[in-house]
PDB file of C-alpha atoms in Angstrom:
ATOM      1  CA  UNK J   1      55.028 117.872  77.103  1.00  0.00           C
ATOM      2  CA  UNK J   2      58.323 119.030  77.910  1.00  0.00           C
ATOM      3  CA  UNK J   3      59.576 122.470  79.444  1.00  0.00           C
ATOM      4  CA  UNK J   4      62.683 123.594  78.359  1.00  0.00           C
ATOM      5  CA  UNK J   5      64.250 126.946  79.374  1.00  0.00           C
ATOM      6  CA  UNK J   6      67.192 127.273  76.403  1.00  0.00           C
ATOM      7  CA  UNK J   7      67.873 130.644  77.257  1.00  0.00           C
ATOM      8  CA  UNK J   8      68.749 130.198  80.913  1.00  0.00           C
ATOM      9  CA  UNK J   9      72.748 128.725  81.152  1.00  0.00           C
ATOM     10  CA  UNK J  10      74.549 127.795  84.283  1.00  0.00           C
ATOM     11  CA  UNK J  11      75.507 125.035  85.639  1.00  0.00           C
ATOM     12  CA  UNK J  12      71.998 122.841  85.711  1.00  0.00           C
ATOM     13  CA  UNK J  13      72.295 122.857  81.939  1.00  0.00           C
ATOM     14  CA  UNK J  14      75.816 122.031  82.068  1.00  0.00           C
ATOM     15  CA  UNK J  15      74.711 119.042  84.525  1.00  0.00           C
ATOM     16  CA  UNK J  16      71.987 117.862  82.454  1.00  0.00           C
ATOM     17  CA  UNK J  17      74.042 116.861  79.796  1.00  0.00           C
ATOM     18  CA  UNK J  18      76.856 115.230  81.491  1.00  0.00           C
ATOM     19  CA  UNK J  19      73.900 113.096  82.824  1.00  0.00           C
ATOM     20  CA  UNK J  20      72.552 112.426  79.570  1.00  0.00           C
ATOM     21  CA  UNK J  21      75.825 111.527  78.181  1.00  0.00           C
ATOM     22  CA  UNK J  22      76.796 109.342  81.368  1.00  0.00           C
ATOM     23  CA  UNK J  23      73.551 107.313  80.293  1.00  0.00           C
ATOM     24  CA  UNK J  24      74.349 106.762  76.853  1.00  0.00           C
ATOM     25  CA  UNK J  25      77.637 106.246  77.218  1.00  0.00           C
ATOM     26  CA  UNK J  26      78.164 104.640  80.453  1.00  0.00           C
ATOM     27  CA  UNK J  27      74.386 102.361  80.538  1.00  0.00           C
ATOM     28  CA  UNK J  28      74.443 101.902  77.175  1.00  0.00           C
ATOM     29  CA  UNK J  29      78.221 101.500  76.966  1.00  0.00           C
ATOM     30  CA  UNK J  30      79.451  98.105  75.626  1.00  0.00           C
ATOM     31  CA  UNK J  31      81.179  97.780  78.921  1.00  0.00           C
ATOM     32  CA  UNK J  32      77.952  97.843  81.156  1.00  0.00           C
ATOM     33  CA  UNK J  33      75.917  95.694  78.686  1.00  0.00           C
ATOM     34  CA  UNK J  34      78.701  93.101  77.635  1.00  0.00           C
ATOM     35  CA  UNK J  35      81.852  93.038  78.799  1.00  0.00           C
ATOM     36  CA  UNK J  36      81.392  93.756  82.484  1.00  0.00           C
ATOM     37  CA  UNK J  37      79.837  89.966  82.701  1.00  0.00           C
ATOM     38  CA  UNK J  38      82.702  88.719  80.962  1.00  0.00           C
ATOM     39  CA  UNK J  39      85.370  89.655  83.334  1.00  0.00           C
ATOM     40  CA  UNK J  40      86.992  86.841  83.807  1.00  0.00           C
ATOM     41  CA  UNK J  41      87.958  86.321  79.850  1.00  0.00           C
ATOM     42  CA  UNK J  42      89.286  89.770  79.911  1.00  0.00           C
ATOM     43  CA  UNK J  43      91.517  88.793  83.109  1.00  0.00           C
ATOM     44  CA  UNK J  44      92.633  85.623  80.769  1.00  0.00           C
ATOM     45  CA  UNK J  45      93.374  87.852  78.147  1.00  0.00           C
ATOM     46  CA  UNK J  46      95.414  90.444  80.217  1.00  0.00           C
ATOM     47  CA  UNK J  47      97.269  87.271  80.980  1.00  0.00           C
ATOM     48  CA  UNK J  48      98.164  85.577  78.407  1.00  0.00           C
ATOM     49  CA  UNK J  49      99.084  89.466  76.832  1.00  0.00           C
ATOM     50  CA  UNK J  50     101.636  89.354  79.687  1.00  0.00           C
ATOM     51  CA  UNK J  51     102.832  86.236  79.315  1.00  0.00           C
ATOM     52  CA  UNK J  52     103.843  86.725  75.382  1.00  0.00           C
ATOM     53  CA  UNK J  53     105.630  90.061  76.509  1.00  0.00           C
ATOM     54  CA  UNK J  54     107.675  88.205  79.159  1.00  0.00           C
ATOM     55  CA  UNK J  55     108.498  85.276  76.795  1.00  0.00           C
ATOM     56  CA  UNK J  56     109.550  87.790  74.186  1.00  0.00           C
ATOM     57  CA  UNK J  57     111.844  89.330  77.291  1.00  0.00           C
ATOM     58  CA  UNK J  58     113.436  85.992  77.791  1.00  0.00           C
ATOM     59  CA  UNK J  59     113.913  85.495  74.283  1.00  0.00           C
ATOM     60  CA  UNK J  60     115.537  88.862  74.351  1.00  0.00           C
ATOM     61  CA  UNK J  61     117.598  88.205  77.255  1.00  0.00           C
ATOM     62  CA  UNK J  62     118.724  84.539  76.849  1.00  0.00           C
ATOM     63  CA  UNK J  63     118.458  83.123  72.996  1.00  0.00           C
ATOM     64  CA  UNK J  64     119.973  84.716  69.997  1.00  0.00           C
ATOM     65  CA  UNK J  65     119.023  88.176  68.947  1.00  0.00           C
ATOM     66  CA  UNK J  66     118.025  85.685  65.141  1.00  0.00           C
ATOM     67  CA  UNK J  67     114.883  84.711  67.352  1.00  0.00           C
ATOM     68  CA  UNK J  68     114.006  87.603  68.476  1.00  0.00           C
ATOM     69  CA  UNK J  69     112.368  89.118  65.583  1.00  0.00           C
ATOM     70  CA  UNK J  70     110.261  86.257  65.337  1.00  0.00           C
ATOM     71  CA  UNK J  71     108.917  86.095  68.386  1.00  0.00           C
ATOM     72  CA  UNK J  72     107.889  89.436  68.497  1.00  0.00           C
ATOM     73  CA  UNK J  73     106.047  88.498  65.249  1.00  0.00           C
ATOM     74  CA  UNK J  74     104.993  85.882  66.624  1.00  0.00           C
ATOM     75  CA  UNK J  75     102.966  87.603  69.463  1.00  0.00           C
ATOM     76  CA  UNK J  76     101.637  90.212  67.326  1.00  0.00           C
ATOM     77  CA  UNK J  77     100.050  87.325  65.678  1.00  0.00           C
ATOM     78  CA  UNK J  78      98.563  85.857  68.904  1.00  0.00           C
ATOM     79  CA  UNK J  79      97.056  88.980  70.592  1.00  0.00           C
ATOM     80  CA  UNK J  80      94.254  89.439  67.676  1.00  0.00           C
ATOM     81  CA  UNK J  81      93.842  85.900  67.843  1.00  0.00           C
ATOM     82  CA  UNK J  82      93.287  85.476  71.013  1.00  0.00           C
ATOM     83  CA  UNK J  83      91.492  88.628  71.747  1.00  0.00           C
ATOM     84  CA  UNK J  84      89.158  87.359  68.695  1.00  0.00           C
ATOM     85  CA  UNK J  85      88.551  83.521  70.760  1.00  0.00           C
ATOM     86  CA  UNK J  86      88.272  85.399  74.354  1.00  0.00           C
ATOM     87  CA  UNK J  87      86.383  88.484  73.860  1.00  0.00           C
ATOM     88  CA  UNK J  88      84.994  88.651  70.407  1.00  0.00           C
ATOM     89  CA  UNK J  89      83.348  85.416  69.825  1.00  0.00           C
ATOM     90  CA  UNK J  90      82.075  85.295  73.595  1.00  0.00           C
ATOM     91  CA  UNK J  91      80.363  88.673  73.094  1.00  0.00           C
ATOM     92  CA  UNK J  92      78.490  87.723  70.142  1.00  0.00           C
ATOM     93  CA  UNK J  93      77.680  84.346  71.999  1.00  0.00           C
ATOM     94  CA  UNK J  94      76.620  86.588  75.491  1.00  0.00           C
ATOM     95  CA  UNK J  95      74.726  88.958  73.120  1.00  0.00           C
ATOM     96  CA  UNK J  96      72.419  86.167  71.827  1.00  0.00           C
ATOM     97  CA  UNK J  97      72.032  84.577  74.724  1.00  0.00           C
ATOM     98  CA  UNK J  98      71.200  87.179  77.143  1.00  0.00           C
ATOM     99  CA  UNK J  99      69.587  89.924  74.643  1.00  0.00           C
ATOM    100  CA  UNK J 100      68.648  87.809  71.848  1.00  0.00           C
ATOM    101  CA  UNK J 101      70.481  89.545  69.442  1.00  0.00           C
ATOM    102  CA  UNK J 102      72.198  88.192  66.120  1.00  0.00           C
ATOM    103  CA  UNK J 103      74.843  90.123  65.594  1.00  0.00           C
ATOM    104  CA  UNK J 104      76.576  93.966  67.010  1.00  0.00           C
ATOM    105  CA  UNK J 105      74.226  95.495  64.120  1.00  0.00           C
ATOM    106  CA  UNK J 106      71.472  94.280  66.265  1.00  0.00           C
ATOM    107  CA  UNK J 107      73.005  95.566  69.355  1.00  0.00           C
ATOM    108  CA  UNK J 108      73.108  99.088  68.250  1.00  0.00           C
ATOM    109  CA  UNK J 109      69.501  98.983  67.347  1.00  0.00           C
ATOM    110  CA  UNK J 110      68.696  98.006  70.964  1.00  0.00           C
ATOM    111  CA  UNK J 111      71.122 100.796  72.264  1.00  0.00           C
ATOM    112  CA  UNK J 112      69.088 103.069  70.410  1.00  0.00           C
ATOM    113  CA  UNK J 113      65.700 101.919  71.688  1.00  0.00           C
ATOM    114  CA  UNK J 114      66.783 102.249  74.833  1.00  0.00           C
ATOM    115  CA  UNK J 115      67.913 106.020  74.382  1.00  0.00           C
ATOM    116  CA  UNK J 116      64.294 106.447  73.128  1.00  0.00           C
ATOM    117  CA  UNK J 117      62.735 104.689  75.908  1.00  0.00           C
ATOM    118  CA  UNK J 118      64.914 106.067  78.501  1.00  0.00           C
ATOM    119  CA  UNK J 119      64.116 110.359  76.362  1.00  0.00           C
ATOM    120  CA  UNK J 120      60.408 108.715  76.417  1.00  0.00           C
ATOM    121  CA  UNK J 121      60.480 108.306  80.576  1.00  0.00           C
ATOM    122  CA  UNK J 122      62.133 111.997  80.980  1.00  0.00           C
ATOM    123  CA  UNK J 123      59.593 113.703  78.602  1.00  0.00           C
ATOM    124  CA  UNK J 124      60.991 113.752  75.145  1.00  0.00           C
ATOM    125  CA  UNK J 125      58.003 111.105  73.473  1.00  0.00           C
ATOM    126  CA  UNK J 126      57.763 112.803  70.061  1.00  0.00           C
ATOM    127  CA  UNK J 127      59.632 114.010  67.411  1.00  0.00           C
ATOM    128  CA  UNK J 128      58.647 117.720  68.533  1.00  0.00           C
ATOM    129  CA  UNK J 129      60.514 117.279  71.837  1.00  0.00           C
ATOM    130  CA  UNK J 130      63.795 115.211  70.599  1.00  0.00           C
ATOM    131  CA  UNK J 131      64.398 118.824  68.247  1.00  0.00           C
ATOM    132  CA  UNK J 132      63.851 120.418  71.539  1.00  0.00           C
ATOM    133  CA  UNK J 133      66.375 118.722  72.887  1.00  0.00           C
ATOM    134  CA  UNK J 134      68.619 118.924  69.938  1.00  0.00           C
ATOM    135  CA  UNK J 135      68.245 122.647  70.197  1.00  0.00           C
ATOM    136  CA  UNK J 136      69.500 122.274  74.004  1.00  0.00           C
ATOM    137  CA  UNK J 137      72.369 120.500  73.278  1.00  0.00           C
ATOM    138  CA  UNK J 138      73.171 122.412  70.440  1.00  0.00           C
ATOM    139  CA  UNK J 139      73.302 125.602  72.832  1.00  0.00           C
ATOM    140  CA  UNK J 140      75.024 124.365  75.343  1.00  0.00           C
ATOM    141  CA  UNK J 141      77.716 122.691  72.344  1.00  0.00           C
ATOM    142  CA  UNK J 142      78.104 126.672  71.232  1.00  0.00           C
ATOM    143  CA  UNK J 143      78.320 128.038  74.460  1.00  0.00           C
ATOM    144  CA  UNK J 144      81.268 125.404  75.497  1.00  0.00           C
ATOM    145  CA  UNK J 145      82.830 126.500  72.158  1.00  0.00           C
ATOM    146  CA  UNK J 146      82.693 130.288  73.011  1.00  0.00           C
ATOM    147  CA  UNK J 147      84.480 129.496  76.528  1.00  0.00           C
ATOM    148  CA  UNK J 148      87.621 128.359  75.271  1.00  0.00           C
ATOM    149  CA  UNK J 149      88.182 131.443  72.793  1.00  0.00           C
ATOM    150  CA  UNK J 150      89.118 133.619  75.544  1.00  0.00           C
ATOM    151  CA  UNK J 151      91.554 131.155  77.169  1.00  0.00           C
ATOM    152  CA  UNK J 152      93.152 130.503  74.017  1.00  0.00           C
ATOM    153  CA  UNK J 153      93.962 133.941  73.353  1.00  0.00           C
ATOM    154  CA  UNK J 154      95.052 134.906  76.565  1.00  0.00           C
ATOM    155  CA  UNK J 155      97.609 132.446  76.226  1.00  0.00           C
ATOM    156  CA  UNK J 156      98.482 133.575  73.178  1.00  0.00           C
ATOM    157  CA  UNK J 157      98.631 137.004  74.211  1.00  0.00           C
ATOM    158  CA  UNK J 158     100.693 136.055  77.256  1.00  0.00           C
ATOM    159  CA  UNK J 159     103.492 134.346  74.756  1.00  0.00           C
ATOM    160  CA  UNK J 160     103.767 137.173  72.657  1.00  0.00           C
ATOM    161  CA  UNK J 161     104.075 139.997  74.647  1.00  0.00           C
ATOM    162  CA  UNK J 162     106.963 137.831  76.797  1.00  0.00           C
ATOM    163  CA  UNK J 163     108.697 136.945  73.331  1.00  0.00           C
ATOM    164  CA  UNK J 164     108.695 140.763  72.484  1.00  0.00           C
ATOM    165  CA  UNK J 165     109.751 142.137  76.007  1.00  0.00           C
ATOM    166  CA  UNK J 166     112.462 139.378  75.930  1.00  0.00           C
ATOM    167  CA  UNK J 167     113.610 140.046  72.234  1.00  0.00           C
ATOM    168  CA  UNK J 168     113.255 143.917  73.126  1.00  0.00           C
ATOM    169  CA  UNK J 169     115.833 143.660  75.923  1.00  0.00           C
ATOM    170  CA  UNK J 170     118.499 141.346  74.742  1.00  0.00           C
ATOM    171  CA  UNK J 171     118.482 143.328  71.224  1.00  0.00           C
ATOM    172  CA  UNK J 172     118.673 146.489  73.119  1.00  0.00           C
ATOM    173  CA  UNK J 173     121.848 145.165  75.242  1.00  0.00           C
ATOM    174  CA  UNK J 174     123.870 144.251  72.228  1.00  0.00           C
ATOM    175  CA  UNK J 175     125.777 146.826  70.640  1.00  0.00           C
ATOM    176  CA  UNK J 176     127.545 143.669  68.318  1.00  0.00           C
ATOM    177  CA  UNK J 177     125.944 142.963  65.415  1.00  0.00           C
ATOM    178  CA  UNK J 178     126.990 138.957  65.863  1.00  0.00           C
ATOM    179  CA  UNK J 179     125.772 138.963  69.297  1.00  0.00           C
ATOM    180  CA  UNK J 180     122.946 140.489  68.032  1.00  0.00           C
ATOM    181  CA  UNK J 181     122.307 137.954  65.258  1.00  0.00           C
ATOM    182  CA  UNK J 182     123.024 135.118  67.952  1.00  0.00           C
ATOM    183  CA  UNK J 183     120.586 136.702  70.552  1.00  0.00           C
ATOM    184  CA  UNK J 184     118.025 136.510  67.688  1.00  0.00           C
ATOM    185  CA  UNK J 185     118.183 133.179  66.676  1.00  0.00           C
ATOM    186  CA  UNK J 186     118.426 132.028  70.459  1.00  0.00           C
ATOM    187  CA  UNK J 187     114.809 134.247  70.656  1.00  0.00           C
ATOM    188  CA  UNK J 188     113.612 132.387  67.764  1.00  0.00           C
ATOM    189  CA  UNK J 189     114.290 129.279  69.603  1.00  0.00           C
ATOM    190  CA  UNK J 190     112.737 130.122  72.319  1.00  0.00           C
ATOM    191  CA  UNK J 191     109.338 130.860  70.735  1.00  0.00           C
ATOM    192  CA  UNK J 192     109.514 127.616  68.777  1.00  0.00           C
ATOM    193  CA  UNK J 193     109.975 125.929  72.473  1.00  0.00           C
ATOM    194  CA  UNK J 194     106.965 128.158  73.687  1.00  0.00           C
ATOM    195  CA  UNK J 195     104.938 127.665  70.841  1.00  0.00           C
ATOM    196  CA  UNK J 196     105.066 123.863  71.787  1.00  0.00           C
ATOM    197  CA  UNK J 197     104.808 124.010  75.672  1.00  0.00           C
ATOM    198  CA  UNK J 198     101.688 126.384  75.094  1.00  0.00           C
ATOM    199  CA  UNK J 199     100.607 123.904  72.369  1.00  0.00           C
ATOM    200  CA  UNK J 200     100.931 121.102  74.648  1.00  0.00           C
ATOM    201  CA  UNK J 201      99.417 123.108  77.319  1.00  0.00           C
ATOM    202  CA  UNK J 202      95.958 124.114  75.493  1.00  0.00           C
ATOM    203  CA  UNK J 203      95.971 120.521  74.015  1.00  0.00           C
ATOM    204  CA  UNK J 204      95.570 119.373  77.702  1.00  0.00           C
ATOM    205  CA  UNK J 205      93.378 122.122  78.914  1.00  0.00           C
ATOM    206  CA  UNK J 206      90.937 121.342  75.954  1.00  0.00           C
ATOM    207  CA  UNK J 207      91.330 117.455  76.099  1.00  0.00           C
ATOM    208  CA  UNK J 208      88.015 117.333  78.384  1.00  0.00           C
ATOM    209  CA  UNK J 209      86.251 120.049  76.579  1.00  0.00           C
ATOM    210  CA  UNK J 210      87.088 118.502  73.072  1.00  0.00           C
ATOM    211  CA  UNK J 211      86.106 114.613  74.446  1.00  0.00           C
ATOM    212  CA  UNK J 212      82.577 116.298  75.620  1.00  0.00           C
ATOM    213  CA  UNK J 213      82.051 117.918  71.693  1.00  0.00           C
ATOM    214  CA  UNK J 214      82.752 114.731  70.405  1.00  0.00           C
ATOM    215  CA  UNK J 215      80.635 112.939  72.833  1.00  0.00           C
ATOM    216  CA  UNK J 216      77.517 115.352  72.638  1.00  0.00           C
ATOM    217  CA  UNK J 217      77.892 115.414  68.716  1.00  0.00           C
ATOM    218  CA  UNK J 218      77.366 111.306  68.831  1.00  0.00           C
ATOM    219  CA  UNK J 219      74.395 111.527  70.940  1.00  0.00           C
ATOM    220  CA  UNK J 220      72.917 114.070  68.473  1.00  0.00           C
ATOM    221  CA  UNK J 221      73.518 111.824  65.493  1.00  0.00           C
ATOM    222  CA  UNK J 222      71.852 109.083  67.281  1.00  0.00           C
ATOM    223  CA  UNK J 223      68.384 111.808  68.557  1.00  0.00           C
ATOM    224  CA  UNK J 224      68.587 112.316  64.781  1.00  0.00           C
ATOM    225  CA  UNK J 225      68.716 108.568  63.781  1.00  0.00           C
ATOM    226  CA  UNK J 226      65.681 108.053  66.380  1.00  0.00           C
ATOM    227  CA  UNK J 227      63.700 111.001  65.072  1.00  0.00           C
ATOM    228  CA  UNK J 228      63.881 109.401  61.701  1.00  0.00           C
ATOM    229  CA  UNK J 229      62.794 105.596  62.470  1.00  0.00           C
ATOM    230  CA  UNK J 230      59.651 107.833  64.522  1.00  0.00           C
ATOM    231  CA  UNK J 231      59.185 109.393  60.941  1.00  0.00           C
ATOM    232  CA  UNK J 232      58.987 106.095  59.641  1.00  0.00           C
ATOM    233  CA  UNK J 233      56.546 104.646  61.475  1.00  0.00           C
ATOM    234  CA  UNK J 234      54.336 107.443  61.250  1.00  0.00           C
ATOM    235  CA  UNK J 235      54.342 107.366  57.640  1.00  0.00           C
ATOM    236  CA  UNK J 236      54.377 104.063  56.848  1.00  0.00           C
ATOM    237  CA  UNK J 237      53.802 100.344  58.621  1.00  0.00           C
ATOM    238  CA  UNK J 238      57.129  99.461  59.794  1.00  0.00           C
ATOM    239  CA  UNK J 239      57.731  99.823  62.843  1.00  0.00           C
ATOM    240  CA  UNK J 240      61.577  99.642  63.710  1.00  0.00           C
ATOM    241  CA  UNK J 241      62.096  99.103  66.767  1.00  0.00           C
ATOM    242  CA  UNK J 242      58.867  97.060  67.818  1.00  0.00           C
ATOM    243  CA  UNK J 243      61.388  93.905  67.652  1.00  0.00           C
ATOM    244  CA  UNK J 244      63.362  95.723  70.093  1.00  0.00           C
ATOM    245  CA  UNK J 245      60.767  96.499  72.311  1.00  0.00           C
ATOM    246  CA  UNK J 246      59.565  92.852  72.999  1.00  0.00           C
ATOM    247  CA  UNK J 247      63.082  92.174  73.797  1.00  0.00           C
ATOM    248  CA  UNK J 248      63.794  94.744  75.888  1.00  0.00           C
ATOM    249  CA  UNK J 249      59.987  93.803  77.779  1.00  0.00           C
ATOM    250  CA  UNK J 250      61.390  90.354  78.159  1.00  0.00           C
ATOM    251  CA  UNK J 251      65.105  91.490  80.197  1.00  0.00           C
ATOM    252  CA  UNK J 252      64.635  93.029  84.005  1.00  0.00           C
ATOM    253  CA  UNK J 253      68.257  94.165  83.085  1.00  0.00           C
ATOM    254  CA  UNK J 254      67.096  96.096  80.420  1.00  0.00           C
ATOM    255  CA  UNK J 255      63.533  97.513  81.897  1.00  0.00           C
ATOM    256  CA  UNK J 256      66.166  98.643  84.873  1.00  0.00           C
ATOM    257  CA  UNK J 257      68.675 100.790  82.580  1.00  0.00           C
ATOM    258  CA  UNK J 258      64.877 102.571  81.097  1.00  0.00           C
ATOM    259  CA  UNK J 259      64.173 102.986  84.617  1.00  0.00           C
ATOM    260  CA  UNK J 260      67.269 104.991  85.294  1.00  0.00           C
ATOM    261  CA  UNK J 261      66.738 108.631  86.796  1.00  0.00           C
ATOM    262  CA  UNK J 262      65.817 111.508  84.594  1.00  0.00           C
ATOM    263  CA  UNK J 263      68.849 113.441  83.438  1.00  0.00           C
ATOM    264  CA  UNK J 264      66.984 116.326  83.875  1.00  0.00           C
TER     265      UNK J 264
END
């Protein structure tokens, strides 16, 4: 059974889940399971990308503008073509040949097994201890959240009393009442131009923070989707991802991803 101390935050919690999420998203990635063993058709790809984009510069640059319009149509209509020859159809052909899977359905059925065999290893082998974990993911979701309040209204503190010492000075210099009207608009200005640097500014400060939410609220949806094929099986004879599991037996690649440290 598995120990979990929800109350306690700090950083341990904070690095459990940026493990968990570097497993699921990084192991299980369709980068680490496909695409980084077709490297060379993404280096063809990249290539012949380029290769439309210069010929559209030389078409540019030495025919007619009449041509050019074309040609850019031209190589929209290539890139989705030949990203569907190069990388598509080779990852459903590398999928069934090296996972014995059908189709990308499939693959996200084995992606899923493997979270549960991986939660399994670390500690989390029934239902019981998957809503554990939801719970500590949950909390440490909330706690995130509650972090950025404060930064977001300091910086929206900070703006406002600078737009209302500003606006208090210049108004208080002008004794015209068109300067004074001028010196108001220019202080509207200026706040719209704040408002958008400070925008920008908490946009980029809660980039990471935002990517993480959206990251950690995936990996629930997918505990939840595994809690529910466990439910299954428990109530009833299908088993969902027994399939899985004699393929997954059958790949050393595969049995080495389950093996993968504990993210606790």
């Amino acid at each position: 059974m598995l120990n979990l101390k929800l109350g306690k935050k700090g950083k341990g919690v904070e690095m459990a889940i940026k493990k968990l999420n570097d497993f699921y998203f990084k192991k299980l990635g369709n980068w680490n399971l496909i695409h980084s063993f077709m490297k060379g058709f993404w280096r063809t790809f990249f290539l012949l990308v380029l290769l439309l984009i210069i010929g559209d510069i030389v078409v540019a640059g030495l025919m007619d503008s009449q041509y050019f319009i074309p040609a850019i149509l031209l190589s929209l209509l290539c890139i989705p073509l030949f990203y569907y020859i190069l990388i598509y159809t080779r990852a459903k052909k590398f999928i069934r040949v090296r996972y014995q899977l059908r189709n990308f359905t499939e693959l996200t059925m084995m992606r899923r097994y493997l979270l549960l065999a991986y939660l399994e290893k670390s500690g989390f082998g029934t239902r019981d201890d998957l809503e554990k974990l939801l719970r500590f993911i949950h909390s440490e979701m909330a706690e995130e959240k509650q972090n950025n309040k404060p930064l977001s209204s300091l910086v929206g503190v900070f703006f406002a009393a600078f737009l209302a010492i500003l606006g208090g000075s210049f108004l208080f210099l002008v004794d015209n009442v068109v300067e004074r009207l001028i010196a108001a608009v220019l202080i509207i200005v200026l706040a719209i131009i704040l408002y958008v640097i400070g925008t920008f500014f908490m946009r980029v400060v809660h980039s990471k923070s935002e990517m993480n939410s959206r990251k950690e609220h995936q990996l629930t949806k997918e505990i939840i989707a595994i809690q529910t094929a466990m439910l299954v099986s428990e109530n009833t004879s299908y088993h969902p991802f027994l399939a899985m599991e004699k393929k997954v037996s059958e790949n050393d690649f595969l049995k080495e991803i389950i093996a993968s440290r504990s993210f606790l």
